[in-house]
C-alpha cells in the first residue's frame, strides 16, 4: 500500500512538470480579450453617436458590475472566475475608459500629434492624472492587506511586512471579485506604465528605458507563461493568465508604438475577417475550459 501511494505521488509530480493545455487555453482566452476589447471600443465609437455613446458605455459597465456581483454568489470556481474576468473587462471599458473619453471630448483635450498623426489619444493623456489613486490602492494591498497574490506576497516579503502579519487584514477571497480587481488594477497599472514611458518629459517612446520595459515585459511574461503551462486547475489558470497576458501585451503595445507592425484591432471595420476569426477562436477556447468536466489540480 505504501509503495502504491509513493508511486502515485511520483506520478503526480511528473504530471505537474508536463505542459498543460489548460494553461495554454487560459492564456489564449485572456490574450484575445486584448485586441477584441480594443476593437469593441472602436466599434462603439464609430457606430454610436455622441448622444448614445455615453449611455451605452454606462450600461456596459453596469452589466459588467452586475456580472461580477453575480459571480460572487456562484459556487463554481470556474464560472465565478469567468464572470470576474468578463465583468472586469466590461467595467474597465464602459466605466473607466469611456469616462476618460467623455471628459476628454467635453473639454476639448488635444491629442498628442507626432509626424502629423495621432500618437496618443486625449483620453489616455488625462488618464495619467489618475496615478495617485492607483498609488493609494497599491499602498493598501501592500501595507494593509494579506492576500494570496504572488506579486504582493513577494513585495511584502522584500519589505519585511510579513513580519508584522498581525497588522495585516485578511482580504475575503472570492474568485469572481478577485479576478475582477486583478483585471482592472493590472490594466490600470499597465496603462500608467506605458503613458509615463511615452511621455517625452519623462522618458519618451524611443528612450532606452522604454526599450528595457518592452523586452523586460517579454522576458517576464515568458517566465510566467512557463509556470502557467504547468497549471491544471481551470480557474487558477485563468487568474494566472491575466498578469501573464497583460505584461506580454505591454511588449505588444510598445512594438505598435514603434510602428513595427500594424495594429489591426484599431481598424475593425477594415479587418472584419480577422476580428471575427479572433472572436471565434476566443469562444472555442472559452467553451473548452468552461464545459470541461474533468477536475484538475494545480
PDB file of C-alpha atoms in Angstrom, residues 24-239:
ATOM      1  CA  UNK A  24      -2.366  27.359 -22.895  1.00  0.00           C
ATOM      2  CA  UNK A  25      -6.126  27.714 -23.412  1.00  0.00           C
ATOM      3  CA  UNK A  26      -6.339  30.147 -20.492  1.00  0.00           C
ATOM      4  CA  UNK A  27      -3.517  32.215 -21.991  1.00  0.00           C
ATOM      5  CA  UNK A  28      -5.231  32.346 -25.388  1.00  0.00           C
ATOM      6  CA  UNK A  29      -8.573  33.348 -23.869  1.00  0.00           C
ATOM      7  CA  UNK A  30      -7.116  36.290 -21.971  1.00  0.00           C
ATOM      8  CA  UNK A  31      -4.820  37.178 -24.882  1.00  0.00           C
ATOM      9  CA  UNK A  32      -7.715  37.554 -27.327  1.00  0.00           C
ATOM     10  CA  UNK A  33      -9.595  39.818 -24.911  1.00  0.00           C
ATOM     11  CA  UNK A  34      -6.923  42.477 -25.514  1.00  0.00           C
ATOM     12  CA  UNK A  35      -7.443  43.096 -29.258  1.00  0.00           C
ATOM     13  CA  UNK A  36     -11.164  42.290 -29.051  1.00  0.00           C
ATOM     14  CA  UNK A  37     -11.589  44.843 -26.262  1.00  0.00           C
ATOM     15  CA  UNK A  38      -9.825  47.496 -28.354  1.00  0.00           C
ATOM     16  CA  UNK A  39     -11.932  46.607 -31.384  1.00  0.00           C
ATOM     17  CA  UNK A  40     -15.188  46.724 -29.398  1.00  0.00           C
ATOM     18  CA  UNK A  41     -14.323  50.194 -28.109  1.00  0.00           C
ATOM     19  CA  UNK A  42     -13.576  51.460 -31.639  1.00  0.00           C
ATOM     20  CA  UNK A  43     -16.806  49.934 -32.978  1.00  0.00           C
ATOM     21  CA  UNK A  44     -18.847  51.631 -30.244  1.00  0.00           C
ATOM     22  CA  UNK A  45     -17.215  54.983 -31.012  1.00  0.00           C
ATOM     23  CA  UNK A  46     -17.828  54.597 -34.752  1.00  0.00           C
ATOM     24  CA  UNK A  47     -21.387  53.266 -34.672  1.00  0.00           C
ATOM     25  CA  UNK A  48     -22.891  55.217 -31.767  1.00  0.00           C
ATOM     26  CA  UNK A  49     -23.302  58.960 -31.910  1.00  0.00           C
ATOM     27  CA  UNK A  50     -22.188  61.215 -29.063  1.00  0.00           C
ATOM     28  CA  UNK A  51     -25.716  61.236 -27.657  1.00  0.00           C
ATOM     29  CA  UNK A  52     -25.804  57.419 -27.441  1.00  0.00           C
ATOM     30  CA  UNK A  53     -22.187  56.553 -26.669  1.00  0.00           C
ATOM     31  CA  UNK A  54     -22.158  57.718 -23.045  1.00  0.00           C
ATOM     32  CA  UNK A  55     -25.415  55.941 -22.023  1.00  0.00           C
ATOM     33  CA  UNK A  56     -24.241  52.787 -23.849  1.00  0.00           C
ATOM     34  CA  UNK A  57     -20.884  52.909 -22.046  1.00  0.00           C
ATOM     35  CA  UNK A  58     -22.656  53.329 -18.705  1.00  0.00           C
ATOM     36  CA  UNK A  59     -24.888  50.329 -19.412  1.00  0.00           C
ATOM     37  CA  UNK A  60     -21.865  48.282 -20.489  1.00  0.00           C
ATOM     38  CA  UNK A  61     -20.142  48.987 -17.189  1.00  0.00           C
ATOM     39  CA  UNK A  62     -23.356  48.338 -15.266  1.00  0.00           C
ATOM     40  CA  UNK A  63     -23.734  44.912 -16.885  1.00  0.00           C
ATOM     41  CA  UNK A  64     -20.090  44.170 -16.110  1.00  0.00           C
ATOM     42  CA  UNK A  65     -20.510  45.124 -12.456  1.00  0.00           C
ATOM     43  CA  UNK A  66     -23.677  43.021 -12.225  1.00  0.00           C
ATOM     44  CA  UNK A  67     -21.841  40.079 -13.779  1.00  0.00           C
ATOM     45  CA  UNK A  68     -19.024  40.343 -11.235  1.00  0.00           C
ATOM     46  CA  UNK A  69     -21.511  40.542  -8.358  1.00  0.00           C
ATOM     47  CA  UNK A  70     -23.433  37.582  -9.789  1.00  0.00           C
ATOM     48  CA  UNK A  71     -20.171  35.667  -9.821  1.00  0.00           C
ATOM     49  CA  UNK A  72     -19.771  36.495  -6.130  1.00  0.00           C
ATOM     50  CA  UNK A  73     -22.674  34.146  -5.370  1.00  0.00           C
ATOM     51  CA  UNK A  74     -21.522  31.362  -7.694  1.00  0.00           C
ATOM     52  CA  UNK A  75     -20.248  28.220  -6.008  1.00  0.00           C
ATOM     53  CA  UNK A  76     -18.424  27.001  -9.115  1.00  0.00           C
ATOM     54  CA  UNK A  77     -14.899  28.446  -9.169  1.00  0.00           C
ATOM     55  CA  UNK A  78     -14.555  28.307 -12.951  1.00  0.00           C
ATOM     56  CA  UNK A  79     -17.836  30.104 -13.632  1.00  0.00           C
ATOM     57  CA  UNK A  80     -17.057  32.715 -10.975  1.00  0.00           C
ATOM     58  CA  UNK A  81     -13.618  33.341 -12.481  1.00  0.00           C
ATOM     59  CA  UNK A  82     -15.082  33.810 -15.971  1.00  0.00           C
ATOM     60  CA  UNK A  83     -17.682  36.202 -14.531  1.00  0.00           C
ATOM     61  CA  UNK A  84     -14.985  38.237 -12.825  1.00  0.00           C
ATOM     62  CA  UNK A  85     -12.852  38.391 -15.973  1.00  0.00           C
ATOM     63  CA  UNK A  86     -15.604  39.406 -18.394  1.00  0.00           C
ATOM     64  CA  UNK A  87     -17.221  41.698 -15.822  1.00  0.00           C
ATOM     65  CA  UNK A  88     -13.895  43.371 -15.154  1.00  0.00           C
ATOM     66  CA  UNK A  89     -13.239  43.983 -18.843  1.00  0.00           C
ATOM     67  CA  UNK A  90     -16.731  45.432 -19.329  1.00  0.00           C
ATOM     68  CA  UNK A  91     -16.365  47.755 -16.331  1.00  0.00           C
ATOM     69  CA  UNK A  92     -12.917  48.846 -17.470  1.00  0.00           C
ATOM     70  CA  UNK A  93     -14.196  49.683 -20.950  1.00  0.00           C
ATOM     71  CA  UNK A  94     -17.567  51.137 -20.001  1.00  0.00           C
ATOM     72  CA  UNK A  95     -16.942  52.987 -16.758  1.00  0.00           C
ATOM     73  CA  UNK A  96     -13.250  53.787 -16.925  1.00  0.00           C
ATOM     74  CA  UNK A  97     -12.015  54.165 -20.489  1.00  0.00           C
ATOM     75  CA  UNK A  98     -15.189  55.753 -21.827  1.00  0.00           C
ATOM     76  CA  UNK A  99     -15.353  58.121 -18.842  1.00  0.00           C
ATOM     77  CA  UNK A 100     -11.954  59.470 -19.856  1.00  0.00           C
ATOM     78  CA  UNK A 101     -13.176  59.630 -23.465  1.00  0.00           C
ATOM     79  CA  UNK A 102     -16.228  61.633 -22.394  1.00  0.00           C
ATOM     80  CA  UNK A 103     -14.325  64.254 -20.411  1.00  0.00           C
ATOM     81  CA  UNK A 104     -11.537  64.491 -22.963  1.00  0.00           C
ATOM     82  CA  UNK A 105     -14.130  65.347 -25.636  1.00  0.00           C
ATOM     83  CA  UNK A 106     -16.172  67.556 -23.331  1.00  0.00           C
ATOM     84  CA  UNK A 107     -13.211  69.785 -22.500  1.00  0.00           C
ATOM     85  CA  UNK A 108     -11.582  69.525 -25.949  1.00  0.00           C
ATOM     86  CA  UNK A 109      -8.367  67.928 -24.745  1.00  0.00           C
ATOM     87  CA  UNK A 110      -5.969  67.802 -27.682  1.00  0.00           C
ATOM     88  CA  UNK A 111      -4.320  64.513 -28.663  1.00  0.00           C
ATOM     89  CA  UNK A 112      -0.566  64.109 -28.880  1.00  0.00           C
ATOM     90  CA  UNK A 113       0.451  64.609 -32.510  1.00  0.00           C
ATOM     91  CA  UNK A 114       3.703  63.219 -33.919  1.00  0.00           C
ATOM     92  CA  UNK A 115       4.667  63.444 -37.595  1.00  0.00           C
ATOM     93  CA  UNK A 116       1.171  64.627 -38.449  1.00  0.00           C
ATOM     94  CA  UNK A 117      -0.533  61.592 -36.867  1.00  0.00           C
ATOM     95  CA  UNK A 118      -2.208  60.969 -33.532  1.00  0.00           C
ATOM     96  CA  UNK A 119       0.345  59.212 -31.314  1.00  0.00           C
ATOM     97  CA  UNK A 120      -1.724  59.233 -28.113  1.00  0.00           C
ATOM     98  CA  UNK A 121      -5.450  59.857 -27.842  1.00  0.00           C
ATOM     99  CA  UNK A 122      -6.576  62.598 -25.435  1.00  0.00           C
ATOM    100  CA  UNK A 123      -8.352  60.165 -23.085  1.00  0.00           C
ATOM    101  CA  UNK A 124      -5.065  58.407 -22.376  1.00  0.00           C
ATOM    102  CA  UNK A 125      -3.321  61.692 -21.714  1.00  0.00           C
ATOM    103  CA  UNK A 126      -5.760  62.635 -18.958  1.00  0.00           C
ATOM    104  CA  UNK A 127      -5.716  59.056 -17.649  1.00  0.00           C
ATOM    105  CA  UNK A 128      -2.202  59.799 -16.380  1.00  0.00           C
ATOM    106  CA  UNK A 129      -3.757  62.069 -13.745  1.00  0.00           C
ATOM    107  CA  UNK A 130      -5.212  59.009 -12.005  1.00  0.00           C
ATOM    108  CA  UNK A 131      -1.773  57.784 -10.912  1.00  0.00           C
ATOM    109  CA  UNK A 132      -2.374  58.976  -7.342  1.00  0.00           C
ATOM    110  CA  UNK A 133      -5.472  56.803  -6.978  1.00  0.00           C
ATOM    111  CA  UNK A 134      -3.549  53.775  -8.214  1.00  0.00           C
ATOM    112  CA  UNK A 135      -0.771  54.542  -5.735  1.00  0.00           C
ATOM    113  CA  UNK A 136      -3.039  54.627  -2.670  1.00  0.00           C
ATOM    114  CA  UNK A 137      -4.793  51.399  -3.717  1.00  0.00           C
ATOM    115  CA  UNK A 138      -1.402  49.722  -4.106  1.00  0.00           C
ATOM    116  CA  UNK A 139      -0.386  51.031  -0.677  1.00  0.00           C
ATOM    117  CA  UNK A 140      -3.421  49.335   0.872  1.00  0.00           C
ATOM    118  CA  UNK A 141      -2.739  45.983  -0.792  1.00  0.00           C
ATOM    119  CA  UNK A 142       0.954  46.090   0.122  1.00  0.00           C
ATOM    120  CA  UNK A 143       0.899  47.507   3.652  1.00  0.00           C
ATOM    121  CA  UNK A 144      -2.562  46.652   4.978  1.00  0.00           C
ATOM    122  CA  UNK A 145      -3.863  43.531   3.252  1.00  0.00           C
ATOM    123  CA  UNK A 146      -2.956  39.872   3.408  1.00  0.00           C
ATOM    124  CA  UNK A 147      -3.688  38.336   0.016  1.00  0.00           C
ATOM    125  CA  UNK A 148      -2.531  35.246  -1.842  1.00  0.00           C
ATOM    126  CA  UNK A 149      -1.336  37.288  -4.798  1.00  0.00           C
ATOM    127  CA  UNK A 150       2.186  36.119  -5.663  1.00  0.00           C
ATOM    128  CA  UNK A 151       3.344  39.638  -6.529  1.00  0.00           C
ATOM    129  CA  UNK A 152       2.033  41.285  -3.362  1.00  0.00           C
ATOM    130  CA  UNK A 153       3.377  38.431  -1.232  1.00  0.00           C
ATOM    131  CA  UNK A 154       6.809  38.911  -2.826  1.00  0.00           C
ATOM    132  CA  UNK A 155       6.773  42.679  -2.246  1.00  0.00           C
ATOM    133  CA  UNK A 156       5.678  42.187   1.364  1.00  0.00           C
ATOM    134  CA  UNK A 157       8.488  39.698   1.865  1.00  0.00           C
ATOM    135  CA  UNK A 158      11.073  42.073   0.384  1.00  0.00           C
ATOM    136  CA  UNK A 159       9.829  44.938   2.574  1.00  0.00           C
ATOM    137  CA  UNK A 160       9.665  42.612   5.614  1.00  0.00           C
ATOM    138  CA  UNK A 161       5.979  43.423   6.020  1.00  0.00           C
ATOM    139  CA  UNK A 162       5.276  39.739   6.606  1.00  0.00           C
ATOM    140  CA  UNK A 163       6.996  40.118   9.973  1.00  0.00           C
ATOM    141  CA  UNK A 164       4.012  42.164  11.094  1.00  0.00           C
ATOM    142  CA  UNK A 165       1.280  39.853   9.867  1.00  0.00           C
ATOM    143  CA  UNK A 166      -0.901  40.651  12.852  1.00  0.00           C
ATOM    144  CA  UNK A 167      -1.345  44.169  11.423  1.00  0.00           C
ATOM    145  CA  UNK A 168      -2.439  42.892   8.000  1.00  0.00           C
ATOM    146  CA  UNK A 169      -6.136  42.465   7.296  1.00  0.00           C
ATOM    147  CA  UNK A 170      -7.177  39.250   5.579  1.00  0.00           C
ATOM    148  CA  UNK A 171      -8.975  40.159   2.370  1.00  0.00           C
ATOM    149  CA  UNK A 172     -12.017  37.964   1.754  1.00  0.00           C
ATOM    150  CA  UNK A 173     -11.101  35.788  -1.220  1.00  0.00           C
ATOM    151  CA  UNK A 174     -13.922  35.433  -3.687  1.00  0.00           C
ATOM    152  CA  UNK A 175     -12.950  34.120  -7.109  1.00  0.00           C
ATOM    153  CA  UNK A 176     -15.190  36.496  -9.070  1.00  0.00           C
ATOM    154  CA  UNK A 177     -14.232  39.707  -7.273  1.00  0.00           C
ATOM    155  CA  UNK A 178     -10.581  38.642  -7.018  1.00  0.00           C
ATOM    156  CA  UNK A 179     -10.458  38.222 -10.801  1.00  0.00           C
ATOM    157  CA  UNK A 180     -12.444  41.447 -11.267  1.00  0.00           C
ATOM    158  CA  UNK A 181      -9.993  43.503  -9.191  1.00  0.00           C
ATOM    159  CA  UNK A 182      -6.958  41.768 -10.651  1.00  0.00           C
ATOM    160  CA  UNK A 183      -8.073  42.577 -14.199  1.00  0.00           C
ATOM    161  CA  UNK A 184      -8.802  46.247 -13.550  1.00  0.00           C
ATOM    162  CA  UNK A 185      -5.745  47.013 -11.439  1.00  0.00           C
ATOM    163  CA  UNK A 186      -3.366  45.297 -13.851  1.00  0.00           C
ATOM    164  CA  UNK A 187      -4.868  47.098 -16.852  1.00  0.00           C
ATOM    165  CA  UNK A 188      -4.668  50.379 -14.968  1.00  0.00           C
ATOM    166  CA  UNK A 189      -1.055  49.827 -13.920  1.00  0.00           C
ATOM    167  CA  UNK A 190      -0.108  48.804 -17.450  1.00  0.00           C
ATOM    168  CA  UNK A 191      -1.617  51.970 -18.933  1.00  0.00           C
ATOM    169  CA  UNK A 192       0.155  54.114 -16.346  1.00  0.00           C
ATOM    170  CA  UNK A 193       3.498  52.494 -17.107  1.00  0.00           C
ATOM    171  CA  UNK A 194       3.072  52.969 -20.848  1.00  0.00           C
ATOM    172  CA  UNK A 195       1.800  56.558 -20.655  1.00  0.00           C
ATOM    173  CA  UNK A 196       4.654  57.710 -18.435  1.00  0.00           C
ATOM    174  CA  UNK A 197       7.177  55.834 -20.574  1.00  0.00           C
ATOM    175  CA  UNK A 198       5.827  57.512 -23.738  1.00  0.00           C
ATOM    176  CA  UNK A 199       5.916  60.983 -22.156  1.00  0.00           C
ATOM    177  CA  UNK A 200       8.818  62.941 -23.664  1.00  0.00           C
ATOM    178  CA  UNK A 201       9.087  64.978 -20.458  1.00  0.00           C
ATOM    179  CA  UNK A 202       9.911  61.773 -18.581  1.00  0.00           C
ATOM    180  CA  UNK A 203      11.320  59.171 -20.990  1.00  0.00           C
ATOM    181  CA  UNK A 204       9.867  59.047 -24.487  1.00  0.00           C
ATOM    182  CA  UNK A 205       8.859  56.092 -26.620  1.00  0.00           C
ATOM    183  CA  UNK A 206      12.380  55.765 -28.088  1.00  0.00           C
ATOM    184  CA  UNK A 207      14.181  56.008 -24.765  1.00  0.00           C
ATOM    185  CA  UNK A 208      16.431  53.066 -23.741  1.00  0.00           C
ATOM    186  CA  UNK A 209      14.396  52.645 -20.560  1.00  0.00           C
ATOM    187  CA  UNK A 210      11.237  52.247 -22.657  1.00  0.00           C
ATOM    188  CA  UNK A 211      13.021  49.566 -24.672  1.00  0.00           C
ATOM    189  CA  UNK A 212      14.021  47.903 -21.414  1.00  0.00           C
ATOM    190  CA  UNK A 213      10.373  47.969 -20.301  1.00  0.00           C
ATOM    191  CA  UNK A 214       9.347  46.349 -23.587  1.00  0.00           C
ATOM    192  CA  UNK A 215      11.831  43.499 -23.593  1.00  0.00           C
ATOM    193  CA  UNK A 216      11.741  43.162 -19.816  1.00  0.00           C
ATOM    194  CA  UNK A 217       7.982  42.620 -20.123  1.00  0.00           C
ATOM    195  CA  UNK A 218       8.594  39.977 -22.780  1.00  0.00           C
ATOM    196  CA  UNK A 219      11.043  38.083 -20.576  1.00  0.00           C
ATOM    197  CA  UNK A 220       8.820  38.380 -17.507  1.00  0.00           C
ATOM    198  CA  UNK A 221       5.738  37.186 -19.387  1.00  0.00           C
ATOM    199  CA  UNK A 222       7.725  34.269 -20.835  1.00  0.00           C
ATOM    200  CA  UNK A 223       8.712  33.233 -17.301  1.00  0.00           C
ATOM    201  CA  UNK A 224       5.082  33.428 -16.178  1.00  0.00           C
ATOM    202  CA  UNK A 225       3.960  31.550 -19.294  1.00  0.00           C
ATOM    203  CA  UNK A 226       6.240  28.619 -18.458  1.00  0.00           C
ATOM    204  CA  UNK A 227       4.714  28.441 -14.974  1.00  0.00           C
ATOM    205  CA  UNK A 228       1.217  28.829 -16.403  1.00  0.00           C
ATOM    206  CA  UNK A 229       1.751  25.784 -18.620  1.00  0.00           C
ATOM    207  CA  UNK A 230       2.031  23.606 -15.507  1.00  0.00           C
ATOM    208  CA  UNK A 231      -1.315  24.671 -14.030  1.00  0.00           C
ATOM    209  CA  UNK A 232      -4.153  22.180 -14.336  1.00  0.00           C
ATOM    210  CA  UNK A 233      -6.846  23.940 -12.336  1.00  0.00           C
ATOM    211  CA  UNK A 234      -9.016  25.933 -14.742  1.00  0.00           C
ATOM    212  CA  UNK A 235      -9.983  28.861 -12.508  1.00  0.00           C
ATOM    213  CA  UNK A 236      -6.451  29.296 -11.230  1.00  0.00           C
ATOM    214  CA  UNK A 237      -5.105  29.095 -14.791  1.00  0.00           C
ATOM    215  CA  UNK A 238      -7.399  31.936 -15.908  1.00  0.00           C
ATOM    216  CA  UNK A 239      -6.381  34.106 -12.962  1.00  0.00           C
TER     217      UNK A 239
END
